[in-house]
Amino acid sequence: MAARGLSFLAAVAVLLGCAAPDAVAPQQPVPPVLAETPESAEAAGLAPEPLVTTTLAAATTLAPTTTTTAAVEYESAPTTTSATTTSTTTTVAPTTTTTAVEPEPAPTTTVVTTTSTTTTLAPTTTTAAADPVASSQDEAEPVAEDTPAVAAPREMTPYQQAVAVASLLAPGFVVPNDCRPPPLDSPYSMPNAPRAYRSGVHAGVDFLCSTAGHPVVSVLDGQVVVAAGDYQDPTLQEWNEILAVATALGATPDYTLAMLSGRYVVVDHGIIDDVGHVVSLYAHLDAVDPGIGVGMSVDAGQRLGGIGNTGTRAGVLGDAYGQLHLHWNFYVDGQYLGAGLSESETRAVYAELFKYATGTEPRPEPGTVDAGTGLHDQDGDSFAPRPGPAGPGTLTPSGHRPLDEPVSLDQALEAATRLSDDIVVPSDCQAVPLRWPSALPNAPRAYRSGTHQGVDFGCARLGQPVVAALAGRVVMAVGDFEDPSPRQRSRLLDTAAALGATPAYTLVMLYGNYVAVDHGIIDGVGHVVSLYAHLDGLDSGIRPGLWVEAGERLGTIGNSGTYAGASRSADAGLHLHWELHIDGHYLGIGLPAADTRAVYTALFADAGGTQQ
């Protein structure tokens, strides 16, 4: 076998003009495992193939001296030799040799298998003065032209990805406020600018305005997913104390950031081809327009509300004209557009996004392709789209941040035990439902392609009280939620199904009326926040900034945000959905059912009312 392989390679080398037969380097012997019988190869999982070995000779025929027939050129069929390897690949360029030879036989394929070196010999074309009789019977085969190699697309950089997204969206884009041109030359008003007062980074664009109530409009067609219009600013002292927690943490907690949005609207633009899942947020509004409710469809340019300053320091101080502006965030696949880019790159991305809406360039005709997509580099090479964005700026409501490392059972038990002395069961409708895994965290929620983050306390009737589990300060209080219709709700959940995960603001919608309480940084535990969702209503006076004691009433149990609520079934599905977060993750995140039950048993061990 080895001898025949050497003979074959030597012959090919001669035909290529590479070396004389005796100059061919000896080939490595075939390992025994590959030289076994077909039966043993099949047993090893290797599909046996017939090995065809042909020894090619350098056939040379002198042209007959007695004939006057003109020689006819004949293109021999290509002979392909391939070898399979696990290490090195060498390609020998095609060589054309003109020799007087007899017609070549039909194409022959020889397969040589080795585990060390792969030599792929390109087709060898021999042009010969053929036998006149054979030539008169055979037509010359056409020579296939070489197909130019196509370079594999290169991966985009974050900047190139952002420019490409902006270019694809620009033709249908509308500026959300026309009070002034977009502040492209004001870095502080653009994404990625520092926000030291809350130990964070600016995630959007601030459109300044001197007129309260100036229209704020949707930038693209979409569906309203959040319409929080009953926000009330805290006092200055309350505001400062909430921000002091952010300073101590060195980052802005999620629900604190939501509070700082003031009155706001979020529009889900769905999954856009070649872009991703697109969401926009409109914050600091003086009011949400009547009729703008969760689930309703809006068109690009449709009014959502008016310019204001809710959620800002000026709003806290009661200054009706200070800091009037729209804070506008634009998210693609859960990350704000341009997250982590340099100042100049950020400006270029948003200039690309706004170029038609501001008249910088004429808007293209419908159906035409925007040439300025940034999908090629200066040399014309194409780029491969990256997977979903990652890195700074990812929209992550509590419980959705990627864990640096898993939280162990011991860590969760220690936190639960430390909190158990002060914890109060948030509802006395029923004993803590520790026996039902579906009512505890980490249970699947297939209807929204997500995971349950809290404890569900079922209740038989409306009006049952919900109380704070620990002392703390209210940071979010949404009491004006109106359920969408079942059809509208299903449309938003269809997006979650397509994504395979629950988008952040879709999850906020599913809370219905809710309260979030910040319990501060607790020694030996971390930063603790609790959430109370699906409320029928909030108690009078419950607002952002208010201090509440453990056991103090927040509202009453209902079914807002649920399918029963969307179906207008007032008495169906009544329950409190309660979450406890530590350092941005719900308690027990990622644990199996038995361990989750153990953690919450420890948490409520001293609270009474637990179900054993």
XYZ file of C-alpha atoms in Angstrom:
612
model
C 0.000 0.000 0.000
C 2.696 2.485 1.016
C 4.788 1.561 -2.027
C 1.902 2.169 -4.392
C 1.213 5.537 -2.723
C 4.845 6.560 -3.217
C 4.741 5.460 -6.825
C 1.615 7.535 -7.396
C 3.018 10.723 -5.844
C 6.263 10.298 -7.741
C 4.430 10.007 -11.034
C 2.329 13.082 -10.340
C 5.425 15.044 -9.406
C 7.000 14.149 -12.740
C 3.897 15.257 -14.633
C 3.926 18.560 -12.738
C 7.578 19.094 -13.467
C 8.253 19.367 -9.746
C 10.821 16.611 -9.319
C 12.246 13.463 -10.763
C 10.793 10.239 -9.372
C 13.777 9.672 -7.137
C 13.498 13.204 -5.703
C 10.125 12.683 -4.039
C 10.376 12.823 -0.246
C 9.341 9.584 1.435
C 5.769 9.643 2.737
C 4.865 8.882 6.339
C 3.500 5.364 6.728
C -0.242 4.995 7.154
C -1.062 4.384 10.830
C -2.261 0.850 11.495
C -5.726 1.960 12.579
C -6.387 3.366 9.120
C -4.947 0.309 7.385
C -7.324 -2.107 9.079
C -9.979 -4.112 7.327
C -13.295 -2.484 6.372
C -14.971 -4.381 9.195
C -12.666 -2.932 11.835
C -12.955 0.558 10.350
C -16.732 0.353 10.436
C -16.584 -0.753 14.041
C -14.493 2.328 14.803
C -17.167 4.552 13.277
C -15.332 5.203 10.011
C -17.395 4.639 6.882
C -15.224 2.434 4.631
C -14.791 3.664 1.082
C -13.230 1.723 -1.802
C -9.654 2.849 -2.309
C -8.846 3.300 -5.974
C -5.146 3.482 -6.698
C -3.858 4.210 -10.171
C -0.217 4.429 -11.146
C 0.277 7.061 -13.796
C 3.196 6.668 -16.161
C 4.812 9.455 -18.097
C 3.488 8.306 -21.453
C 5.390 9.802 -24.346
C 4.717 8.967 -27.975
C 6.776 10.306 -30.829
C 4.684 11.783 -33.588
C 4.475 9.407 -36.575
C 6.776 10.407 -39.410
C 4.675 8.768 -42.097
C 1.425 10.604 -41.559
C 0.388 13.949 -42.998
C -2.689 14.324 -40.819
C -2.551 17.409 -38.682
C -2.494 16.634 -35.002
C -5.687 17.561 -33.126
C -5.270 18.895 -29.574
C -7.182 16.958 -26.940
C -7.882 18.187 -23.392
C -7.574 15.350 -20.959
C -10.071 15.180 -18.131
C -8.669 16.538 -14.896
C -7.107 14.106 -12.501
C -7.818 15.039 -8.889
C -5.868 13.742 -5.949
C -6.981 14.611 -2.437
C -5.827 13.654 1.003
C -7.392 14.062 4.433
C -5.380 15.199 7.422
C -5.564 16.718 10.853
C -2.651 19.132 10.679
C -1.226 20.851 7.586
C -2.611 21.646 4.134
C -0.403 22.432 1.144
C -1.759 23.379 -2.265
C 0.306 22.974 -5.410
C -0.690 25.356 -8.177
C -1.897 23.913 -11.510
C 0.811 23.148 -14.055
C 0.273 22.793 -17.797
C 2.612 20.505 -19.733
C 2.499 20.064 -23.505
C 3.526 16.543 -24.446
C 2.794 14.206 -27.318
C 0.693 11.581 -25.584
C -2.094 9.217 -26.312
C -5.588 10.212 -25.128
C -5.970 10.067 -21.351
C -8.426 7.631 -19.839
C -11.521 8.753 -17.932
C -10.972 10.865 -14.808
C -9.452 8.939 -11.946
C -9.802 9.920 -8.303
C -7.254 8.669 -5.822
C -7.785 9.131 -2.091
C -4.815 8.831 0.227
C -5.529 9.111 3.951
C -2.922 10.146 6.492
C -2.786 11.788 9.896
C 0.214 14.008 9.365
C 0.329 15.984 6.132
C -2.255 16.832 3.504
C -1.145 17.583 -0.022
C -3.870 18.716 -2.384
C -2.674 18.654 -5.949
C -4.583 20.941 -8.258
C -5.884 19.465 -11.543
C -3.099 18.747 -14.031
C -3.924 19.580 -17.619
C -1.948 17.885 -20.371
C -2.242 19.160 -23.936
C -1.146 16.504 -26.399
C -0.887 15.704 -30.072
C -3.330 12.826 -29.983
C -3.751 9.748 -32.124
C -5.570 10.866 -35.314
C -8.081 8.036 -35.124
C -8.941 8.652 -31.492
C -9.078 12.381 -32.073
C -11.565 12.014 -34.868
C -13.962 10.197 -32.550
C -13.627 12.328 -29.394
C -14.450 15.992 -28.956
C -12.242 18.117 -26.802
C -13.716 18.787 -23.339
C -14.010 22.449 -22.355
C -11.594 23.746 -19.758
C -13.361 25.037 -16.652
C -12.290 28.532 -15.746
C -10.961 29.065 -12.265
C -13.614 30.461 -9.895
C -12.239 33.430 -7.978
C -11.995 32.763 -4.255
C -14.518 34.650 -2.121
C -13.030 36.046 1.044
C -14.877 35.153 4.220
C -16.666 38.154 5.742
C -14.923 39.755 8.668
C -16.531 40.401 12.017
C -17.786 43.917 12.634
C -16.397 46.119 15.349
C -18.961 47.597 17.782
C -18.664 50.936 15.988
C -19.242 49.412 12.548
C -22.185 47.454 13.914
C -23.758 50.607 15.361
C -23.281 52.569 12.120
C -24.807 49.728 10.116
C -27.845 49.619 12.403
C -28.257 53.405 12.228
C -28.055 53.337 8.425
C -30.646 50.609 8.109
C -33.089 52.443 10.391
C -32.489 55.986 9.130
C -34.866 55.970 6.109
C -37.980 55.526 8.277
C -36.743 57.428 11.303
C -38.359 60.526 12.863
C -36.641 62.848 15.358
C -38.541 62.504 18.678
C -38.622 66.248 19.382
C -38.122 69.184 17.029
C -37.576 71.906 19.623
C -33.922 72.075 18.586
C -31.658 70.043 16.303
C -30.201 66.874 17.840
C -27.311 67.839 20.159
C -24.612 66.025 18.200
C -21.960 68.578 19.174
C -22.784 68.466 22.887
C -21.088 65.350 24.314
C -22.786 65.758 27.704
C -26.190 65.387 26.025
C -25.188 62.238 24.137
C -24.882 58.572 25.139
C -21.802 57.432 27.081
C -21.410 60.761 28.896
C -20.717 60.353 32.634
C -23.475 61.011 35.161
C -21.548 61.451 38.380
C -24.588 62.501 40.439
C -25.904 58.929 40.205
C -22.596 57.108 39.615
C -23.685 56.071 36.151
C -23.404 56.649 32.419
C -25.850 58.490 30.179
C -27.664 56.016 27.950
C -29.614 58.347 25.675
C -29.877 61.697 23.905
C -31.112 64.820 25.693
C -33.217 67.090 23.451
C -33.274 70.489 25.164
C -36.351 72.682 24.939
C -37.568 75.935 26.476
C -41.265 75.162 26.146
C -43.021 72.794 28.522
C -45.423 70.487 26.756
C -43.675 70.692 23.377
C -44.621 67.512 21.458
C -42.704 64.282 21.922
C -43.329 61.758 19.146
C -42.516 58.134 18.398
C -39.425 57.693 16.226
C -40.739 54.573 14.446
C -43.935 52.560 14.191
C -44.458 50.336 17.203
C -46.547 49.270 20.173
C -46.635 50.998 23.566
C -45.307 48.672 26.258
C -45.035 51.123 29.189
C -47.020 54.311 29.844
C -46.132 55.563 33.335
C -47.987 58.837 33.716
C -48.804 59.142 37.433
C -45.254 59.730 38.658
C -44.786 62.127 41.564
C -41.356 63.576 42.344
C -39.852 62.906 45.791
C -38.652 65.704 48.027
C -35.079 66.910 47.659
C -33.991 65.106 50.824
C -35.619 61.864 49.698
C -34.041 62.235 46.262
C -30.604 62.777 47.780
C -30.934 59.777 50.095
C -31.881 57.512 47.193
C -28.895 58.759 45.187
C -26.616 58.230 48.195
C -27.190 54.489 47.763
C -26.038 54.760 44.135
C -22.934 56.622 45.283
C -22.143 53.922 47.841
C -22.609 51.207 45.214
C -20.684 53.048 42.512
C -23.526 52.362 40.060
C -27.157 53.319 39.502
C -29.558 50.611 40.743
C -32.134 49.563 38.165
C -35.267 50.820 39.896
C -33.529 54.043 40.906
C -32.817 54.614 37.228
C -36.487 53.950 36.470
C -37.481 56.519 39.111
C -35.173 59.093 37.531
C -37.087 58.714 34.243
C -40.057 60.506 35.809
C -43.144 60.169 33.618
C -42.183 58.087 30.631
C -43.366 56.011 27.694
C -41.681 52.986 26.131
C -42.460 51.841 22.583
C -41.580 48.358 21.351
C -40.783 48.472 17.628
C -40.529 44.707 17.322
C -37.825 42.670 15.625
C -36.557 44.525 12.553
C -34.818 42.544 9.813
C -31.014 42.806 9.855
C -31.194 45.017 12.960
C -32.692 43.156 15.923
C -35.229 43.913 18.635
C -35.730 47.681 18.801
C -37.189 49.654 21.729
C -37.326 53.402 22.410
C -37.917 55.288 25.685
C -39.181 58.864 26.185
C -38.523 60.244 29.688
C -39.034 63.353 31.874
C -42.419 64.039 30.252
C -44.730 66.624 31.767
C -47.567 64.222 30.985
C -48.441 61.172 28.924
C -51.061 62.058 26.322
C -54.611 60.777 26.934
C -55.205 57.596 25.007
C -51.561 56.530 25.056
C -51.938 53.215 26.822
C -50.141 49.906 27.059
C -50.679 47.748 23.991
C -51.806 50.444 21.576
C -50.120 50.768 18.191
C -48.444 54.062 17.300
C -47.072 55.389 14.035
C -43.751 57.101 13.468
C -44.314 60.766 14.302
C -47.363 60.130 16.508
C -47.471 62.226 19.668
C -46.870 60.435 22.983
C -46.668 63.308 25.459
C -45.023 66.654 26.121
C -41.592 67.914 27.167
C -41.129 68.227 30.928
C -38.617 67.772 33.740
C -40.117 65.042 35.941
C -37.457 62.860 37.526
C -34.843 65.637 37.439
C -33.466 67.823 40.217
C -35.417 70.784 38.826
C -38.589 68.725 38.987
C -37.806 67.763 42.574
C -37.313 71.450 43.429
C -40.615 72.383 41.799
C -38.959 74.543 39.139
C -41.441 74.385 36.273
C -38.974 75.730 33.694
C -35.644 74.283 34.779
C -34.015 71.401 32.906
C -36.843 71.097 30.386
C -35.815 68.362 27.990
C -36.645 64.989 26.520
C -34.364 62.166 27.568
C -34.596 59.625 24.756
C -33.096 56.124 24.823
C -32.815 53.853 21.807
C -32.191 50.164 22.430
C -31.226 47.397 20.007
C -31.298 43.875 21.436
C -31.388 45.248 24.968
C -28.399 47.580 24.620
C -28.524 51.303 23.973
C -27.250 52.230 20.539
C -23.568 53.140 20.633
C -22.900 51.788 24.124
C -19.227 52.016 25.044
C -18.138 53.959 21.945
C -15.859 56.981 21.948
C -17.247 60.508 21.795
C -16.536 60.898 18.072
C -17.876 57.435 17.237
C -21.074 58.092 19.183
C -21.578 61.371 17.316
C -21.061 59.633 13.964
C -23.560 56.870 14.799
C -26.346 59.277 15.745
C -25.555 61.607 12.835
C -26.133 58.586 10.604
C -29.399 57.784 12.383
C -30.723 61.368 12.139
C -29.426 62.246 8.655
C -32.758 61.982 6.813
C -34.999 63.103 9.674
C -33.061 66.362 10.032
C -32.769 66.970 6.288
C -29.000 66.543 6.288
C -29.516 64.200 3.347
C -32.583 63.737 1.119
C -34.727 60.835 2.240
C -34.419 57.906 -0.211
C -37.367 56.727 -2.247
C -39.286 53.790 -0.750
C -37.752 50.478 -1.748
C -34.320 51.876 -2.560
C -31.247 50.594 -0.778
C -29.376 52.970 1.474
C -25.783 52.876 0.268
C -24.292 54.331 3.420
C -24.729 51.296 5.613
C -21.137 50.977 6.712
C -21.270 47.265 5.938
C -17.966 47.386 4.040
C -14.603 48.775 5.001
C -12.533 51.190 2.928
C -11.047 48.311 0.943
C -14.479 46.968 0.060
C -14.248 43.886 2.255
C -17.521 42.720 3.730
C -18.154 42.278 7.416
C -20.036 39.513 9.170
C -22.824 40.753 11.468
C -22.034 40.157 15.112
C -24.382 38.271 17.383
C -26.566 40.275 19.771
C -24.789 43.221 21.381
C -22.975 42.705 24.649
C -20.939 44.828 26.956
C -21.691 48.138 28.650
C -25.144 49.654 28.513
C -27.157 46.458 28.423
C -30.711 47.034 29.599
C -30.960 44.810 32.650
C -33.815 45.169 35.105
C -33.146 43.389 38.370
C -32.537 39.696 37.954
C -31.490 39.975 34.320
C -27.855 40.923 34.658
C -25.458 38.194 33.610
C -23.842 36.742 36.698
C -20.089 37.095 37.016
C -20.232 33.723 38.739
C -23.153 31.584 39.949
C -24.603 32.284 43.374
C -24.159 29.161 45.475
C -26.747 27.617 47.762
C -24.588 28.488 50.767
C -24.427 32.150 49.737
C -28.189 32.333 49.215
C -28.882 30.581 52.534
C -26.558 32.942 54.380
C -28.329 36.001 52.944
C -31.759 34.530 53.716
C -30.768 33.712 57.289
C -29.400 37.214 57.900
C -32.647 38.775 56.634
C -34.991 36.376 58.422
C -34.936 38.260 61.739
C -36.503 41.354 60.157
C -38.529 39.974 57.253
C -42.333 40.200 57.238
C -44.477 38.006 54.987
C -45.853 40.511 52.440
C -49.312 38.911 52.288
C -51.361 36.954 54.802
C -53.741 35.656 52.155
C -52.155 32.235 52.481
C -49.169 30.568 54.056
C -45.927 30.974 52.163
C -46.398 28.565 49.211
C -43.206 26.596 49.695
C -44.684 23.301 48.503
C -45.417 24.456 44.957
C -42.308 24.926 42.805
C -44.342 26.814 40.197
C -45.040 29.532 42.779
C -41.352 29.966 43.659
C -38.407 31.562 41.843
C -36.673 29.685 39.004
C -39.888 28.057 37.784
C -40.253 28.290 33.988
C -42.656 30.805 32.485
C -43.118 29.482 28.965
C -45.837 31.994 28.025
C -43.195 34.752 28.039
C -40.106 32.611 27.338
C -38.685 33.451 30.738
C -38.125 32.379 34.327
C -40.128 33.229 37.433
C -38.204 35.573 39.713
C -40.426 35.739 42.768
C -42.989 34.133 45.056
C -46.682 34.064 44.134
C -49.110 34.450 47.054
C -52.553 33.353 45.872
C -55.633 35.105 47.184
C -59.349 34.353 47.034
C -60.704 37.897 46.880
C -59.842 41.479 46.000
C -58.853 43.994 48.622
C -56.419 41.887 50.635
C -53.524 44.032 51.901
C -49.945 43.955 50.637
C -47.286 45.126 53.092
C -43.592 46.007 52.922
C -41.404 43.015 53.781
C -38.638 45.223 55.211
C -38.219 48.877 56.073
C -37.072 51.025 53.171
C -37.776 53.821 50.722
C -40.193 53.558 47.800
C -38.398 54.054 44.479
C -41.150 53.077 42.023
C -44.912 53.339 42.455
C -47.042 52.606 39.378
C -50.742 52.803 40.146
C -52.330 53.878 36.850
C -51.679 50.723 34.821
C -54.421 49.763 32.382
C -54.283 46.274 30.944
C -54.036 45.910 27.178
C -56.504 43.717 25.337
C -55.656 40.002 25.104
C -54.740 40.494 21.435
C -52.421 43.418 22.190
C -50.822 41.495 25.032
C -50.294 38.469 22.795
C -48.522 40.589 20.181
C -45.962 41.729 22.738
C -45.521 38.180 24.017
C -45.010 36.966 20.447
C -41.864 39.093 20.365
C -40.673 37.411 23.561
C -41.310 34.013 21.975
C -39.322 34.972 18.875
C -36.448 36.229 21.031
C -36.551 33.255 23.395
C -36.469 35.632 26.376
C -38.637 38.260 28.045
C -37.612 41.792 26.999
C -36.991 44.077 29.969
C -39.896 46.455 29.431
C -42.258 43.624 28.528
C -41.525 42.263 31.996
C -42.328 45.691 33.460
C -45.649 45.612 31.595
C -46.427 42.190 33.048
C -46.040 43.563 36.592
C -49.166 45.681 36.127
C -49.539 48.053 39.075
C -46.461 47.640 41.251
C -44.321 49.121 44.003
C -40.544 48.766 44.409
C -38.927 49.460 47.789
C -35.190 50.075 48.219
C -34.001 48.718 51.578
C -30.492 50.089 51.177
C -27.215 48.272 51.726
C -27.594 45.733 54.544
C -24.446 44.540 56.311
C -23.470 41.013 55.399
C -26.111 40.842 52.657
C -25.733 43.595 50.054
C -28.070 46.016 48.318
C -31.637 44.801 48.889
C -34.756 45.736 46.892
C -38.250 44.207 47.044
C -41.031 44.385 44.448
C -44.817 43.938 44.821
C -46.677 43.324 41.549
C -50.166 42.676 40.079
C -51.710 45.085 42.580
C -55.326 46.129 42.258
C -54.336 49.566 43.483
C -51.835 51.500 45.591
C -52.671 52.958 48.972
C -53.026 56.711 49.123
C -49.712 58.479 49.604
C -47.512 55.663 48.267
C -45.043 57.479 46.015
C -41.330 57.553 45.138
C -39.194 58.727 48.040
C -41.623 57.733 50.791
C -40.109 55.840 53.737
C -42.090 52.754 54.791
C -41.670 50.436 57.749
C -41.728 46.646 57.627
C -45.379 45.581 57.646
C -46.693 48.948 56.393
C -49.420 48.739 53.750
C -48.524 49.490 50.152
C -51.689 48.475 48.300
C -54.080 45.603 47.658
C -53.809 42.306 45.811
C -55.184 42.129 42.268
C -54.411 40.638 38.851
C -53.180 43.624 36.823
C -50.608 42.641 34.219
C -51.890 39.061 33.988
C -53.939 37.322 31.312
C -56.940 37.444 33.657
C -56.476 41.187 33.969
C -56.269 41.593 30.197
C -59.432 39.491 29.880
C -61.196 41.791 32.370
C -61.814 38.897 34.760
C -61.885 40.857 37.992
C -61.841 37.879 40.356
C -59.622 35.439 38.430
C -55.936 34.838 39.029
C -55.739 37.077 42.092
C -52.276 36.961 43.641
C -49.309 38.968 44.814
C -46.114 38.484 42.835
C -43.290 39.353 45.253
C -39.589 39.558 44.447
C -36.540 40.038 46.655
C -33.344 41.207 44.957
C -29.820 41.295 46.339
C -27.179 43.218 44.399
C -29.310 43.216 41.265
C -30.307 39.522 41.268
C -33.357 37.825 42.695
C -32.667 35.701 45.751
C -31.877 32.108 44.762
C -31.220 32.859 41.100
C -30.333 29.723 39.151
C -30.855 27.229 41.983
C -32.771 23.953 41.522
C -36.274 23.667 42.971
C -35.298 21.903 46.203
C -32.542 24.419 46.956
C -34.834 27.346 46.146
C -37.392 25.997 48.591
C -34.683 25.662 51.251
C -33.611 29.289 50.755
C -37.120 30.719 51.113
C -37.863 28.415 54.042
C -34.853 29.958 55.781
C -35.951 33.469 54.780
C -39.404 33.127 56.350
C -38.407 30.853 59.234
C -38.935 33.581 61.845
C -41.731 35.431 60.065
C -44.553 32.997 60.840
C -47.173 31.714 58.468
C -44.812 29.433 56.562
C -46.096 26.183 55.154
C -44.034 23.174 56.208
